[in-house]
C-alpha cells in the first residue's frame, strides 16, 4: 500500500483555543481495503488536517482526472470500489470559505480474483 503525502495548507484556520494557525497539513491516506467478490476492492480513503480545524469540507477525485467525484462534505472519509491489482492516485481537496488545498495518495489495490 502507498504512503500519505503531506502538503502545507495555507488556510489560516483557527484552532479551538482561538489562536490563528497560518499553516495546516492535509494528509490523504488509505485506511482499509477489502475484496468485494470477483475482481473488485472496496477502498476506504481518509484525510486528516493537522491541526484540526472547524468548518472544513472535503471532496475526492478517485482517479486523479481533475474532476472531483464527491460533493463537498464535512466527512473526510469515503469508500470507493476499484478494480483489483490496479495502481491508483486519489486526490482530496479541503475547502474552507474561498481557500482550498489538495493532497494525493498513490496505492495499489489488493489482488482479489483467482
JSON list of C-alpha atoms in Angstrom, two decimals:
[
{"chain": "A", "resi": 1, "resn": "UNK", "atom": "CA", "xyz": [0.00, 0.00, 0.00]},
{"chain": "A", "resi": 2, "resn": "UNK", "atom": "CA", "xyz": [1.23, 3.51, -0.73]},
{"chain": "A", "resi": 3, "resn": "UNK", "atom": "CA", "xyz": [2.03, 6.20, 1.77]},
{"chain": "A", "resi": 4, "resn": "UNK", "atom": "CA", "xyz": [0.47, 9.54, 2.50]},
{"chain": "A", "resi": 5, "resn": "UNK", "atom": "CA", "xyz": [1.82, 12.75, 1.08]},
{"chain": "A", "resi": 6, "resn": "UNK", "atom": "CA", "xyz": [1.96, 15.99, 3.03]},
{"chain": "A", "resi": 7, "resn": "UNK", "atom": "CA", "xyz": [1.11, 19.46, 1.82]},
{"chain": "A", "resi": 8, "resn": "UNK", "atom": "CA", "xyz": [1.19, 22.75, 3.70]},
{"chain": "A", "resi": 9, "resn": "UNK", "atom": "CA", "xyz": [-2.29, 24.17, 3.77]},
{"chain": "A", "resi": 10, "resn": "UNK", "atom": "CA", "xyz": [-2.38, 27.96, 3.90]},
{"chain": "A", "resi": 11, "resn": "UNK", "atom": "CA", "xyz": [-5.91, 28.41, 5.15]},
{"chain": "A", "resi": 12, "resn": "UNK", "atom": "CA", "xyz": [-5.36, 30.43, 8.31]},
{"chain": "A", "resi": 13, "resn": "UNK", "atom": "CA", "xyz": [-7.59, 28.14, 10.34]},
{"chain": "A", "resi": 14, "resn": "UNK", "atom": "CA", "xyz": [-8.32, 28.89, 13.98]},
{"chain": "A", "resi": 15, "resn": "UNK", "atom": "CA", "xyz": [-7.83, 26.11, 16.50]},
{"chain": "A", "resi": 16, "resn": "UNK", "atom": "CA", "xyz": [-10.37, 25.61, 19.32]},
{"chain": "A", "resi": 17, "resn": "UNK", "atom": "CA", "xyz": [-8.48, 27.91, 21.71]},
{"chain": "A", "resi": 18, "resn": "UNK", "atom": "CA", "xyz": [-8.92, 30.75, 19.19]},
{"chain": "A", "resi": 19, "resn": "UNK", "atom": "CA", "xyz": [-5.32, 31.15, 18.04]},
{"chain": "A", "resi": 20, "resn": "UNK", "atom": "CA", "xyz": [-4.81, 31.62, 14.32]},
{"chain": "A", "resi": 21, "resn": "UNK", "atom": "CA", "xyz": [-2.86, 28.85, 12.61]},
{"chain": "A", "resi": 22, "resn": "UNK", "atom": "CA", "xyz": [-1.18, 30.02, 9.40]},
{"chain": "A", "resi": 23, "resn": "UNK", "atom": "CA", "xyz": [-0.27, 26.53, 8.20]},
{"chain": "A", "resi": 24, "resn": "UNK", "atom": "CA", "xyz": [-2.06, 23.25, 8.50]},
{"chain": "A", "resi": 25, "resn": "UNK", "atom": "CA", "xyz": [-1.06, 19.93, 6.98]},
{"chain": "A", "resi": 26, "resn": "UNK", "atom": "CA", "xyz": [-3.54, 18.00, 4.84]},
{"chain": "A", "resi": 27, "resn": "UNK", "atom": "CA", "xyz": [-2.79, 14.28, 4.56]},
{"chain": "A", "resi": 28, "resn": "UNK", "atom": "CA", "xyz": [-4.63, 11.79, 2.34]},
{"chain": "A", "resi": 29, "resn": "UNK", "atom": "CA", "xyz": [-4.36, 8.09, 3.20]},
{"chain": "A", "resi": 30, "resn": "UNK", "atom": "CA", "xyz": [-5.79, 4.63, 2.61]},
{"chain": "A", "resi": 31, "resn": "UNK", "atom": "CA", "xyz": [-7.44, 3.33, 5.77]},
{"chain": "A", "resi": 32, "resn": "UNK", "atom": "CA", "xyz": [-8.58, -0.07, 4.54]},
{"chain": "A", "resi": 33, "resn": "UNK", "atom": "CA", "xyz": [-9.03, -2.34, 1.53]},
{"chain": "A", "resi": 34, "resn": "UNK", "atom": "CA", "xyz": [-11.43, -5.30, 1.31]},
{"chain": "A", "resi": 35, "resn": "UNK", "atom": "CA", "xyz": [-12.11, -7.63, -1.60]},
{"chain": "A", "resi": 36, "resn": "UNK", "atom": "CA", "xyz": [-15.76, -7.43, -2.70]},
{"chain": "A", "resi": 37, "resn": "UNK", "atom": "CA", "xyz": [-16.10, -10.62, -4.70]},
{"chain": "A", "resi": 38, "resn": "UNK", "atom": "CA", "xyz": [-14.80, -11.04, -8.20]},
{"chain": "A", "resi": 39, "resn": "UNK", "atom": "CA", "xyz": [-12.12, -8.58, -9.15]},
{"chain": "A", "resi": 40, "resn": "UNK", "atom": "CA", "xyz": [-13.16, -5.54, -7.10]},
{"chain": "A", "resi": 41, "resn": "UNK", "atom": "CA", "xyz": [-11.80, -3.90, -3.95]},
{"chain": "A", "resi": 42, "resn": "UNK", "atom": "CA", "xyz": [-13.70, -1.59, -1.59]},
{"chain": "A", "resi": 43, "resn": "UNK", "atom": "CA", "xyz": [-11.13, 1.06, -0.55]},
{"chain": "A", "resi": 44, "resn": "UNK", "atom": "CA", "xyz": [-11.65, 3.38, 2.41]},
{"chain": "A", "resi": 45, "resn": "UNK", "atom": "CA", "xyz": [-9.87, 6.71, 1.88]},
{"chain": "A", "resi": 46, "resn": "UNK", "atom": "CA", "xyz": [-9.49, 9.37, 4.53]},
{"chain": "A", "resi": 47, "resn": "UNK", "atom": "CA", "xyz": [-7.94, 12.78, 5.03]},
{"chain": "A", "resi": 48, "resn": "UNK", "atom": "CA", "xyz": [-6.63, 14.46, 8.15]},
{"chain": "A", "resi": 49, "resn": "UNK", "atom": "CA", "xyz": [-5.91, 18.08, 8.84]},
{"chain": "A", "resi": 50, "resn": "UNK", "atom": "CA", "xyz": [-3.28, 18.87, 11.46]},
{"chain": "A", "resi": 51, "resn": "UNK", "atom": "CA", "xyz": [-4.00, 20.85, 13.46]},
{"chain": "A", "resi": 52, "resn": "UNK", "atom": "CA", "xyz": [-7.73, 20.06, 13.15]},
{"chain": "A", "resi": 53, "resn": "UNK", "atom": "CA", "xyz": [-9.99, 22.89, 12.05]},
{"chain": "A", "resi": 54, "resn": "UNK", "atom": "CA", "xyz": [-13.71, 23.58, 12.11]},
{"chain": "A", "resi": 55, "resn": "UNK", "atom": "CA", "xyz": [-15.97, 24.25, 9.12]},
{"chain": "A", "resi": 56, "resn": "UNK", "atom": "CA", "xyz": [-13.71, 22.44, 6.66]},
{"chain": "A", "resi": 57, "resn": "UNK", "atom": "CA", "xyz": [-15.27, 20.40, 3.87]},
{"chain": "A", "resi": 58, "resn": "UNK", "atom": "CA", "xyz": [-13.66, 17.68, 1.80]},
{"chain": "A", "resi": 59, "resn": "UNK", "atom": "CA", "xyz": [-14.16, 16.23, -1.65]},
{"chain": "A", "resi": 60, "resn": "UNK", "atom": "CA", "xyz": [-12.44, 13.40, -3.52]},
{"chain": "A", "resi": 61, "resn": "UNK", "atom": "CA", "xyz": [-11.23, 12.76, -7.07]},
{"chain": "A", "resi": 62, "resn": "UNK", "atom": "CA", "xyz": [-10.98, 8.95, -7.12]},
{"chain": "A", "resi": 63, "resn": "UNK", "atom": "CA", "xyz": [-8.83, 8.62, -10.25]},
{"chain": "A", "resi": 64, "resn": "UNK", "atom": "CA", "xyz": [-6.81, 11.87, -10.40]},
{"chain": "A", "resi": 65, "resn": "UNK", "atom": "CA", "xyz": [-8.50, 13.03, -13.62]},
{"chain": "A", "resi": 66, "resn": "UNK", "atom": "CA", "xyz": [-9.06, 16.56, -12.32]},
{"chain": "A", "resi": 67, "resn": "UNK", "atom": "CA", "xyz": [-12.79, 16.03, -11.74]},
{"chain": "A", "resi": 68, "resn": "UNK", "atom": "CA", "xyz": [-13.93, 15.70, -8.14]},
{"chain": "A", "resi": 69, "resn": "UNK", "atom": "CA", "xyz": [-16.26, 12.72, -7.84]},
{"chain": "A", "resi": 70, "resn": "UNK", "atom": "CA", "xyz": [-17.86, 13.57, -4.49]},
{"chain": "A", "resi": 71, "resn": "UNK", "atom": "CA", "xyz": [-19.73, 16.65, -3.33]},
{"chain": "A", "resi": 72, "resn": "UNK", "atom": "CA", "xyz": [-18.26, 18.79, -0.54]},
{"chain": "A", "resi": 73, "resn": "UNK", "atom": "CA", "xyz": [-18.78, 17.08, 2.82]},
{"chain": "A", "resi": 74, "resn": "UNK", "atom": "CA", "xyz": [-17.63, 17.64, 6.40]},
{"chain": "A", "resi": 75, "resn": "UNK", "atom": "CA", "xyz": [-16.76, 13.91, 6.49]},
{"chain": "A", "resi": 76, "resn": "UNK", "atom": "CA", "xyz": [-13.17, 13.35, 5.30]},
{"chain": "A", "resi": 77, "resn": "UNK", "atom": "CA", "xyz": [-13.67, 9.58, 4.90]},
{"chain": "A", "resi": 78, "resn": "UNK", "atom": "CA", "xyz": [-15.14, 7.93, 1.79]},
{"chain": "A", "resi": 79, "resn": "UNK", "atom": "CA", "xyz": [-15.40, 4.45, 0.27]},
{"chain": "A", "resi": 80, "resn": "UNK", "atom": "CA", "xyz": [-14.86, 3.67, -3.39]},
{"chain": "A", "resi": 81, "resn": "UNK", "atom": "CA", "xyz": [-14.90, 0.47, -5.43]},
{"chain": "A", "resi": 82, "resn": "UNK", "atom": "CA", "xyz": [-11.79, -0.06, -7.59]},
{"chain": "A", "resi": 83, "resn": "UNK", "atom": "CA", "xyz": [-10.67, -2.96, -9.80]},
{"chain": "A", "resi": 84, "resn": "UNK", "atom": "CA", "xyz": [-8.22, -5.27, -8.08]},
{"chain": "A", "resi": 85, "resn": "UNK", "atom": "CA", "xyz": [-4.48, -5.14, -8.84]},
{"chain": "A", "resi": 86, "resn": "UNK", "atom": "CA", "xyz": [-4.66, -1.53, -10.03]},
{"chain": "A", "resi": 87, "resn": "UNK", "atom": "CA", "xyz": [-2.31, 1.37, -9.34]},
{"chain": "A", "resi": 88, "resn": "UNK", "atom": "CA", "xyz": [-4.37, 4.39, -8.30]},
{"chain": "A", "resi": 89, "resn": "UNK", "atom": "CA", "xyz": [-3.83, 8.01, -7.31]},
{"chain": "A", "resi": 90, "resn": "UNK", "atom": "CA", "xyz": [-6.71, 9.59, -5.40]},
{"chain": "A", "resi": 91, "resn": "UNK", "atom": "CA", "xyz": [-6.86, 13.31, -4.62]},
{"chain": "A", "resi": 92, "resn": "UNK", "atom": "CA", "xyz": [-8.58, 15.03, -1.72]},
{"chain": "A", "resi": 93, "resn": "UNK", "atom": "CA", "xyz": [-9.41, 18.72, -1.52]},
{"chain": "A", "resi": 94, "resn": "UNK", "atom": "CA", "xyz": [-10.02, 20.54, 1.77]},
{"chain": "A", "resi": 95, "resn": "UNK", "atom": "CA", "xyz": [-12.11, 23.70, 1.46]},
{"chain": "A", "resi": 96, "resn": "UNK", "atom": "CA", "xyz": [-12.89, 26.45, 3.92]},
{"chain": "A", "resi": 97, "resn": "UNK", "atom": "CA", "xyz": [-14.58, 29.52, 2.52]},
{"chain": "A", "resi": 98, "resn": "UNK", "atom": "CA", "xyz": [-12.70, 30.65, -0.57]},
{"chain": "A", "resi": 99, "resn": "UNK", "atom": "CA", "xyz": [-9.48, 28.83, 0.38]},
{"chain": "A", "resi": 100, "resn": "UNK", "atom": "CA", "xyz": [-8.56, 25.28, -0.51]},
{"chain": "A", "resi": 101, "resn": "UNK", "atom": "CA", "xyz": [-5.68, 22.84, -0.68]},
{"chain": "A", "resi": 102, "resn": "UNK", "atom": "CA", "xyz": [-5.21, 19.38, -2.15]},
{"chain": "A", "resi": 103, "resn": "UNK", "atom": "CA", "xyz": [-3.22, 16.27, -1.35]},
{"chain": "A", "resi": 104, "resn": "UNK", "atom": "CA", "xyz": [-2.97, 12.87, -3.01]},
{"chain": "A", "resi": 105, "resn": "UNK", "atom": "CA", "xyz": [-2.27, 9.28, -2.13]},
{"chain": "A", "resi": 106, "resn": "UNK", "atom": "CA", "xyz": [-0.96, 6.68, -4.58]},
{"chain": "A", "resi": 107, "resn": "UNK", "atom": "CA", "xyz": [-1.54, 2.99, -3.85]},
{"chain": "A", "resi": 108, "resn": "UNK", "atom": "CA", "xyz": [-2.04, -0.44, -5.36]},
{"chain": "A", "resi": 109, "resn": "UNK", "atom": "CA", "xyz": [-5.29, -2.28, -4.77]},
{"chain": "A", "resi": 110, "resn": "UNK", "atom": "CA", "xyz": [-5.34, -5.81, -3.42]},
{"chain": "A", "resi": 111, "resn": "UNK", "atom": "CA", "xyz": [-5.37, -8.93, -5.57]},
{"chain": "A", "resi": 112, "resn": "UNK", "atom": "CA", "xyz": [-8.81, -10.46, -5.15]},
{"chain": "A", "resi": 113, "resn": "UNK", "atom": "CA", "xyz": [-9.67, -12.62, -8.14]},
{"chain": "A", "resi": 114, "resn": "UNK", "atom": "CA", "xyz": [-8.22, -16.02, -8.98]}
]
